[in-house]
Amino acid sequence: MKVANHPFLAHALRLSIGLTALVTLYFAFHFLTASIYALATERNIDYWTKHSDGVTLEQVNETKLMILKALQHHSDHPHYHNLLGKVYEWEAYLGDDVDKESRLLNAKKAYLESALLRPTWSDTWADLLVIETQLKGENIDLYFAQANRYGPFTPKVNSTLSQIGLNHWSIFSAPQRTIIIDHAARSLAHPQSRGEAYQYLKSNGLLKFTCAAIIYNPQRYTEKNNLCKRALE
């Protein structure tokens, strides 16, 4: 049976193809629009990270509107929720102390939504750990474990867990402290993170302590870290 010989079927087929094309165009428009707003947001955040002294609340609020528009067009994109969390963090850092906790809670909510949509993404768990330690919340151990579970060799996770762990050393258990030193060792060894990690530890007076823990534990670290060897000479 040929469709061309049955006008009703031919019309239904054309209608179906037309509707499919319209639906495809509809979603393509929304996804493209969302990606444009998200890309602009990401570029702003990257710029702020490198030039933090010049960031204003007005710039942050403008960027927040952009990422919220991205989420209006694509509400279930995990990375967009993560970007929203970053913007809320900047709001917290630049705003008044009175509003800081509520803005950190907004960041936490955005990161949790991102983690719900993409539970194996280690960077988001590391972001949650940063927020939770500031809030002195009850889920520090959970977020620490999840970040370590999904990103043991991820440069950002290495940097975040080592920095948070060393700065809040007293709140972590002995097994967690071993993991913290693991991440510090990897952060100092990886070409993407070692320069920043070295400067961070040095400027915060943590370099010799950290390097001593790395170098003088031959049972766990089979390779000596050259940066640490020089720091301890």
PDB file of C-alpha atoms in Angstrom:
ATOM      1  CA  MET A   1       0.000   0.000   0.000  1.00  0.00           C
ATOM      2  CA  LYS A   2       1.477   3.320  -1.082  1.00  0.00           C
ATOM      3  CA  VAL A   3       0.910   6.368   1.105  1.00  0.00           C
ATOM      4  CA  ALA A   4       0.523   8.529  -2.006  1.00  0.00           C
ATOM      5  CA  ASN A   5      -2.614   6.572  -2.916  1.00  0.00           C
ATOM      6  CA  HIS A   6      -4.225   7.406   0.435  1.00  0.00           C
ATOM      7  CA  PRO A   7      -4.633  11.178   0.848  1.00  0.00           C
ATOM      8  CA  PHE A   8      -5.526  10.927   4.550  1.00  0.00           C
ATOM      9  CA  LEU A   9      -2.373   8.977   5.398  1.00  0.00           C
ATOM     10  CA  ALA A  10      -0.230  11.298   3.294  1.00  0.00           C
ATOM     11  CA  HIS A  11      -1.686  14.330   5.069  1.00  0.00           C
ATOM     12  CA  ALA A  12      -1.131  12.732   8.481  1.00  0.00           C
ATOM     13  CA  LEU A  13       2.475  11.948   7.585  1.00  0.00           C
ATOM     14  CA  ARG A  14       3.159  15.502   6.439  1.00  0.00           C
ATOM     15  CA  LEU A  15       1.537  16.834   9.600  1.00  0.00           C
ATOM     16  CA  SER A  16       3.648  14.536  11.758  1.00  0.00           C
ATOM     17  CA  ILE A  17       6.851  15.608  10.026  1.00  0.00           C
ATOM     18  CA  GLY A  18       5.877  19.258  10.376  1.00  0.00           C
ATOM     19  CA  LEU A  19       5.128  18.905  14.096  1.00  0.00           C
ATOM     20  CA  THR A  20       8.399  17.075  14.659  1.00  0.00           C
ATOM     21  CA  ALA A  21      10.281  19.868  12.917  1.00  0.00           C
ATOM     22  CA  LEU A  22       8.499  22.514  15.007  1.00  0.00           C
ATOM     23  CA  VAL A  23       9.258  20.682  18.248  1.00  0.00           C
ATOM     24  CA  THR A  24      12.893  20.290  17.223  1.00  0.00           C
ATOM     25  CA  LEU A  25      13.153  23.992  16.416  1.00  0.00           C
ATOM     26  CA  TYR A  26      11.457  24.894  19.698  1.00  0.00           C
ATOM     27  CA  PHE A  27      13.934  22.934  21.827  1.00  0.00           C
ATOM     28  CA  ALA A  28      16.890  24.009  19.690  1.00  0.00           C
ATOM     29  CA  PHE A  29      15.966  27.659  20.242  1.00  0.00           C
ATOM     30  CA  HIS A  30      15.703  27.236  24.015  1.00  0.00           C
ATOM     31  CA  PHE A  31      18.896  25.193  24.332  1.00  0.00           C
ATOM     32  CA  LEU A  32      20.856  27.629  22.162  1.00  0.00           C
ATOM     33  CA  THR A  33      19.563  30.645  24.079  1.00  0.00           C
ATOM     34  CA  ALA A  34      20.377  28.980  27.388  1.00  0.00           C
ATOM     35  CA  SER A  35      23.897  28.114  26.270  1.00  0.00           C
ATOM     36  CA  ILE A  36      24.573  31.727  25.232  1.00  0.00           C
ATOM     37  CA  TYR A  37      23.560  33.044  28.661  1.00  0.00           C
ATOM     38  CA  ALA A  38      25.494  30.283  30.422  1.00  0.00           C
ATOM     39  CA  LEU A  39      28.653  30.896  28.398  1.00  0.00           C
ATOM     40  CA  ALA A  40      28.549  34.606  29.245  1.00  0.00           C
ATOM     41  CA  THR A  41      28.088  33.726  32.915  1.00  0.00           C
ATOM     42  CA  GLU A  42      31.014  31.314  32.869  1.00  0.00           C
ATOM     43  CA  ARG A  43      33.281  33.872  31.220  1.00  0.00           C
ATOM     44  CA  ASN A  44      32.406  36.451  33.870  1.00  0.00           C
ATOM     45  CA  ILE A  45      33.121  34.015  36.702  1.00  0.00           C
ATOM     46  CA  ASP A  46      36.462  33.058  35.153  1.00  0.00           C
ATOM     47  CA  TYR A  47      37.357  36.728  34.836  1.00  0.00           C
ATOM     48  CA  TRP A  48      36.388  37.461  38.449  1.00  0.00           C
ATOM     49  CA  THR A  49      38.541  34.598  39.650  1.00  0.00           C
ATOM     50  CA  LYS A  50      41.578  36.165  37.971  1.00  0.00           C
ATOM     51  CA  HIS A  51      40.698  39.804  38.799  1.00  0.00           C
ATOM     52  CA  SER A  52      38.809  39.572  42.084  1.00  0.00           C
ATOM     53  CA  ASP A  53      39.730  43.071  43.287  1.00  0.00           C
ATOM     54  CA  GLY A  54      37.596  44.756  40.642  1.00  0.00           C
ATOM     55  CA  VAL A  55      34.395  42.723  41.037  1.00  0.00           C
ATOM     56  CA  THR A  56      31.282  44.641  42.120  1.00  0.00           C
ATOM     57  CA  LEU A  57      27.897  43.518  43.383  1.00  0.00           C
ATOM     58  CA  GLU A  58      26.306  45.206  40.378  1.00  0.00           C
ATOM     59  CA  GLN A  59      28.318  42.984  38.027  1.00  0.00           C
ATOM     60  CA  VAL A  60      27.406  39.919  40.046  1.00  0.00           C
ATOM     61  CA  ASN A  61      23.706  40.791  40.000  1.00  0.00           C
ATOM     62  CA  GLU A  62      23.775  41.318  36.228  1.00  0.00           C
ATOM     63  CA  THR A  63      25.440  37.944  35.808  1.00  0.00           C
ATOM     64  CA  LYS A  64      22.908  36.328  38.117  1.00  0.00           C
ATOM     65  CA  LEU A  65      20.118  37.533  35.855  1.00  0.00           C
ATOM     66  CA  MET A  66      21.885  35.929  32.887  1.00  0.00           C
ATOM     67  CA  ILE A  67      22.226  32.498  34.467  1.00  0.00           C
ATOM     68  CA  LEU A  68      18.641  32.648  35.726  1.00  0.00           C
ATOM     69  CA  LYS A  69      17.559  33.307  32.126  1.00  0.00           C
ATOM     70  CA  ALA A  70      19.619  30.308  31.033  1.00  0.00           C
ATOM     71  CA  LEU A  71      17.758  28.173  33.557  1.00  0.00           C
ATOM     72  CA  GLN A  72      14.426  29.501  32.305  1.00  0.00           C
ATOM     73  CA  HIS A  73      15.288  28.081  28.896  1.00  0.00           C
ATOM     74  CA  HIS A  74      16.925  24.864  30.157  1.00  0.00           C
ATOM     75  CA  SER A  75      15.980  24.174  33.762  1.00  0.00           C
ATOM     76  CA  ASP A  76      17.455  20.685  34.096  1.00  0.00           C
ATOM     77  CA  HIS A  77      21.018  21.409  32.989  1.00  0.00           C
ATOM     78  CA  PRO A  78      23.295  20.543  35.956  1.00  0.00           C
ATOM     79  CA  HIS A  79      26.115  22.861  34.928  1.00  0.00           C
ATOM     80  CA  TYR A  80      23.800  25.867  34.855  1.00  0.00           C
ATOM     81  CA  HIS A  81      22.754  25.204  38.452  1.00  0.00           C
ATOM     82  CA  ASN A  82      26.431  24.945  39.353  1.00  0.00           C
ATOM     83  CA  LEU A  83      27.089  28.328  37.734  1.00  0.00           C
ATOM     84  CA  LEU A  84      24.194  29.810  39.700  1.00  0.00           C
ATOM     85  CA  GLY A  85      25.803  28.498  42.873  1.00  0.00           C
ATOM     86  CA  LYS A  86      29.054  30.242  41.937  1.00  0.00           C
ATOM     87  CA  VAL A  87      27.235  33.534  41.414  1.00  0.00           C
ATOM     88  CA  TYR A  88      25.550  33.241  44.805  1.00  0.00           C
ATOM     89  CA  GLU A  89      28.967  32.597  46.351  1.00  0.00           C
ATOM     90  CA  TRP A  90      30.245  35.842  44.877  1.00  0.00           C
ATOM     91  CA  GLU A  91      27.180  37.606  46.265  1.00  0.00           C
ATOM     92  CA  ALA A  92      28.023  36.235  49.691  1.00  0.00           C
ATOM     93  CA  TYR A  93      31.660  37.324  49.486  1.00  0.00           C
ATOM     94  CA  LEU A  94      30.880  40.850  48.305  1.00  0.00           C
ATOM     95  CA  GLY A  95      27.690  41.524  50.258  1.00  0.00           C
ATOM     96  CA  ASP A  96      26.999  42.494  53.846  1.00  0.00           C
ATOM     97  CA  ASP A  97      27.647  40.043  56.658  1.00  0.00           C
ATOM     98  CA  VAL A  98      23.934  40.198  57.493  1.00  0.00           C
ATOM     99  CA  ASP A  99      23.031  38.605  54.150  1.00  0.00           C
ATOM    100  CA  LYS A 100      26.027  36.299  53.874  1.00  0.00           C
ATOM    101  CA  GLU A 101      24.432  33.198  55.382  1.00  0.00           C
ATOM    102  CA  SER A 102      21.280  33.428  53.252  1.00  0.00           C
ATOM    103  CA  ARG A 103      23.373  33.831  50.104  1.00  0.00           C
ATOM    104  CA  LEU A 104      25.539  30.860  51.040  1.00  0.00           C
ATOM    105  CA  LEU A 105      22.358  28.855  51.564  1.00  0.00           C
ATOM    106  CA  ASN A 106      21.214  29.908  48.091  1.00  0.00           C
ATOM    107  CA  ALA A 107      24.536  28.682  46.709  1.00  0.00           C
ATOM    108  CA  LYS A 108      24.158  25.405  48.570  1.00  0.00           C
ATOM    109  CA  LYS A 109      20.653  24.934  47.176  1.00  0.00           C
ATOM    110  CA  ALA A 110      21.906  25.500  43.624  1.00  0.00           C
ATOM    111  CA  TYR A 111      24.793  23.062  44.084  1.00  0.00           C
ATOM    112  CA  LEU A 112      22.481  20.430  45.562  1.00  0.00           C
ATOM    113  CA  GLU A 113      20.223  20.737  42.518  1.00  0.00           C
ATOM    114  CA  SER A 114      23.266  20.295  40.300  1.00  0.00           C
ATOM    115  CA  ALA A 115      24.367  17.241  42.296  1.00  0.00           C
ATOM    116  CA  LEU A 116      20.875  15.766  42.039  1.00  0.00           C
ATOM    117  CA  LEU A 117      20.994  16.073  38.250  1.00  0.00           C
ATOM    118  CA  ARG A 118      24.619  14.907  37.968  1.00  0.00           C
ATOM    119  CA  PRO A 119      25.523  12.956  41.137  1.00  0.00           C
ATOM    120  CA  THR A 120      28.912  11.675  39.972  1.00  0.00           C
ATOM    121  CA  TRP A 121      30.376  15.102  39.175  1.00  0.00           C
ATOM    122  CA  SER A 122      33.097  15.579  41.788  1.00  0.00           C
ATOM    123  CA  ASP A 123      33.532  19.344  41.328  1.00  0.00           C
ATOM    124  CA  THR A 124      30.019  20.016  42.609  1.00  0.00           C
ATOM    125  CA  TRP A 125      30.614  17.964  45.760  1.00  0.00           C
ATOM    126  CA  ALA A 126      33.809  19.957  46.321  1.00  0.00           C
ATOM    127  CA  ASP A 127      31.819  23.187  45.905  1.00  0.00           C
ATOM    128  CA  LEU A 128      29.309  21.923  48.463  1.00  0.00           C
ATOM    129  CA  LEU A 129      32.139  21.192  50.887  1.00  0.00           C
ATOM    130  CA  VAL A 130      33.378  24.783  50.571  1.00  0.00           C
ATOM    131  CA  ILE A 131      29.917  26.130  51.393  1.00  0.00           C
ATOM    132  CA  GLU A 132      29.200  23.660  54.189  1.00  0.00           C
ATOM    133  CA  THR A 133      32.405  24.452  56.071  1.00  0.00           C
ATOM    134  CA  GLN A 134      31.498  28.142  56.020  1.00  0.00           C
ATOM    135  CA  LEU A 135      28.006  27.358  57.263  1.00  0.00           C
ATOM    136  CA  LYS A 136      29.413  24.905  59.846  1.00  0.00           C
ATOM    137  CA  GLY A 137      26.765  22.503  58.615  1.00  0.00           C
ATOM    138  CA  GLU A 138      26.082  18.864  59.373  1.00  0.00           C
ATOM    139  CA  ASN A 139      27.035  17.445  55.968  1.00  0.00           C
ATOM    140  CA  ILE A 140      30.751  18.227  55.866  1.00  0.00           C
ATOM    141  CA  ASP A 141      31.711  14.552  56.120  1.00  0.00           C
ATOM    142  CA  LEU A 142      29.233  13.581  53.386  1.00  0.00           C
ATOM    143  CA  TYR A 143      30.412  16.195  50.901  1.00  0.00           C
ATOM    144  CA  PHE A 144      34.054  15.425  51.707  1.00  0.00           C
ATOM    145  CA  ALA A 145      33.473  11.722  51.062  1.00  0.00           C
ATOM    146  CA  GLN A 146      31.568  12.296  47.815  1.00  0.00           C
ATOM    147  CA  ALA A 147      34.179  14.664  46.401  1.00  0.00           C
ATOM    148  CA  ASN A 148      36.933  12.206  47.278  1.00  0.00           C
ATOM    149  CA  ARG A 149      34.949   9.275  45.903  1.00  0.00           C
ATOM    150  CA  TYR A 150      34.240  10.762  42.495  1.00  0.00           C
ATOM    151  CA  GLY A 151      37.316  12.961  42.002  1.00  0.00           C
ATOM    152  CA  PRO A 152      40.380  11.500  43.716  1.00  0.00           C
ATOM    153  CA  PHE A 153      42.618  12.557  40.823  1.00  0.00           C
ATOM    154  CA  THR A 154      40.760  15.670  39.641  1.00  0.00           C
ATOM    155  CA  PRO A 155      42.934  18.813  39.989  1.00  0.00           C
ATOM    156  CA  LYS A 156      40.112  21.020  41.265  1.00  0.00           C
ATOM    157  CA  VAL A 157      39.059  18.447  43.855  1.00  0.00           C
ATOM    158  CA  ASN A 158      42.678  17.934  44.887  1.00  0.00           C
ATOM    159  CA  SER A 159      43.061  21.677  45.450  1.00  0.00           C
ATOM    160  CA  THR A 160      39.735  22.159  47.206  1.00  0.00           C
ATOM    161  CA  LEU A 161      39.965  19.201  49.568  1.00  0.00           C
ATOM    162  CA  SER A 162      43.551  19.971  50.512  1.00  0.00           C
ATOM    163  CA  GLN A 163      42.835  23.668  51.135  1.00  0.00           C
ATOM    164  CA  ILE A 164      39.630  23.091  53.077  1.00  0.00           C
ATOM    165  CA  GLY A 165      41.161  20.195  54.957  1.00  0.00           C
ATOM    166  CA  LEU A 166      44.326  22.028  55.975  1.00  0.00           C
ATOM    167  CA  ASN A 167      42.448  25.195  56.955  1.00  0.00           C
ATOM    168  CA  HIS A 168      39.957  23.221  59.052  1.00  0.00           C
ATOM    169  CA  TRP A 169      42.346  20.495  60.164  1.00  0.00           C
ATOM    170  CA  SER A 170      40.895  20.110  63.661  1.00  0.00           C
ATOM    171  CA  ILE A 171      37.397  19.132  62.499  1.00  0.00           C
ATOM    172  CA  PHE A 172      38.571  16.155  60.443  1.00  0.00           C
ATOM    173  CA  SER A 173      39.307  12.640  61.649  1.00  0.00           C
ATOM    174  CA  ALA A 174      42.658  10.860  61.330  1.00  0.00           C
ATOM    175  CA  PRO A 175      41.576   8.885  58.215  1.00  0.00           C
ATOM    176  CA  GLN A 176      40.256  12.093  56.642  1.00  0.00           C
ATOM    177  CA  ARG A 177      43.536  13.869  57.383  1.00  0.00           C
ATOM    178  CA  THR A 178      45.393  11.148  55.496  1.00  0.00           C
ATOM    179  CA  ILE A 179      43.087  11.752  52.521  1.00  0.00           C
ATOM    180  CA  ILE A 180      43.691  15.506  52.811  1.00  0.00           C
ATOM    181  CA  ILE A 181      47.441  14.980  52.549  1.00  0.00           C
ATOM    182  CA  ASP A 182      46.837  12.647  49.590  1.00  0.00           C
ATOM    183  CA  HIS A 183      45.027  15.456  47.789  1.00  0.00           C
ATOM    184  CA  ALA A 184      47.701  17.976  48.734  1.00  0.00           C
ATOM    185  CA  ALA A 185      50.379  15.681  47.290  1.00  0.00           C
ATOM    186  CA  ARG A 186      48.462  15.282  44.039  1.00  0.00           C
ATOM    187  CA  SER A 187      47.742  19.004  43.862  1.00  0.00           C
ATOM    188  CA  LEU A 188      51.448  19.802  44.222  1.00  0.00           C
ATOM    189  CA  ALA A 189      52.381  17.205  41.610  1.00  0.00           C
ATOM    190  CA  HIS A 190      49.826  17.930  38.875  1.00  0.00           C
ATOM    191  CA  PRO A 191      50.949  20.466  36.224  1.00  0.00           C
ATOM    192  CA  GLN A 192      47.513  22.135  36.205  1.00  0.00           C
ATOM    193  CA  SER A 193      47.487  22.832  39.932  1.00  0.00           C
ATOM    194  CA  ARG A 194      50.983  22.656  41.400  1.00  0.00           C
ATOM    195  CA  GLY A 195      51.894  26.327  40.921  1.00  0.00           C
ATOM    196  CA  GLU A 196      48.710  27.616  42.520  1.00  0.00           C
ATOM    197  CA  ALA A 197      48.865  24.972  45.257  1.00  0.00           C
ATOM    198  CA  TYR A 198      52.457  25.856  46.125  1.00  0.00           C
ATOM    199  CA  GLN A 199      51.693  29.585  46.349  1.00  0.00           C
ATOM    200  CA  TYR A 200      48.549  28.977  48.396  1.00  0.00           C
ATOM    201  CA  LEU A 201      50.325  26.785  50.936  1.00  0.00           C
ATOM    202  CA  LYS A 202      53.271  29.158  51.150  1.00  0.00           C
ATOM    203  CA  SER A 203      51.160  32.301  51.614  1.00  0.00           C
ATOM    204  CA  ASN A 204      49.072  30.622  54.326  1.00  0.00           C
ATOM    205  CA  GLY A 205      52.026  29.250  56.256  1.00  0.00           C
ATOM    206  CA  LEU A 206      51.072  25.650  55.491  1.00  0.00           C
ATOM    207  CA  LEU A 207      53.820  24.657  53.088  1.00  0.00           C
ATOM    208  CA  LYS A 208      56.351  23.083  55.450  1.00  0.00           C
ATOM    209  CA  PHE A 209      53.707  21.253  57.468  1.00  0.00           C
ATOM    210  CA  THR A 210      52.123  19.820  54.334  1.00  0.00           C
ATOM    211  CA  CYS A 211      55.400  18.937  52.674  1.00  0.00           C
ATOM    212  CA  ALA A 212      56.677  17.243  55.810  1.00  0.00           C
ATOM    213  CA  ALA A 213      53.576  15.064  55.859  1.00  0.00           C
ATOM    214  CA  ILE A 214      54.097  14.192  52.192  1.00  0.00           C
ATOM    215  CA  ILE A 215      57.839  13.587  52.215  1.00  0.00           C
ATOM    216  CA  TYR A 216      58.150  11.742  55.502  1.00  0.00           C
ATOM    217  CA  ASN A 217      55.506   9.133  54.854  1.00  0.00           C
ATOM    218  CA  PRO A 218      57.310   6.667  52.575  1.00  0.00           C
ATOM    219  CA  GLN A 219      54.760   3.919  53.244  1.00  0.00           C
ATOM    220  CA  ARG A 220      52.091   5.929  51.444  1.00  0.00           C
ATOM    221  CA  TYR A 221      53.986   8.142  49.009  1.00  0.00           C
ATOM    222  CA  THR A 222      56.393   6.243  46.816  1.00  0.00           C
ATOM    223  CA  GLU A 223      57.455   9.295  44.824  1.00  0.00           C
ATOM    224  CA  LYS A 224      58.998  12.362  46.390  1.00  0.00           C
ATOM    225  CA  ASN A 225      57.485  15.707  45.447  1.00  0.00           C
ATOM    226  CA  ASN A 226      60.208  17.968  44.034  1.00  0.00           C
ATOM    227  CA  LEU A 227      58.508  21.179  45.171  1.00  0.00           C
ATOM    228  CA  CYS A 228      58.331  19.841  48.702  1.00  0.00           C
ATOM    229  CA  LYS A 229      61.909  18.632  48.650  1.00  0.00           C
ATOM    230  CA  ARG A 230      63.068  22.163  47.852  1.00  0.00           C
ATOM    231  CA  ALA A 231      60.735  23.685  50.448  1.00  0.00           C
ATOM    232  CA  LEU A 232      62.200  21.518  53.201  1.00  0.00           C
ATOM    233  CA  GLU A 233      65.863  22.011  52.305  1.00  0.00           C
TER     234      GLU A 233
END
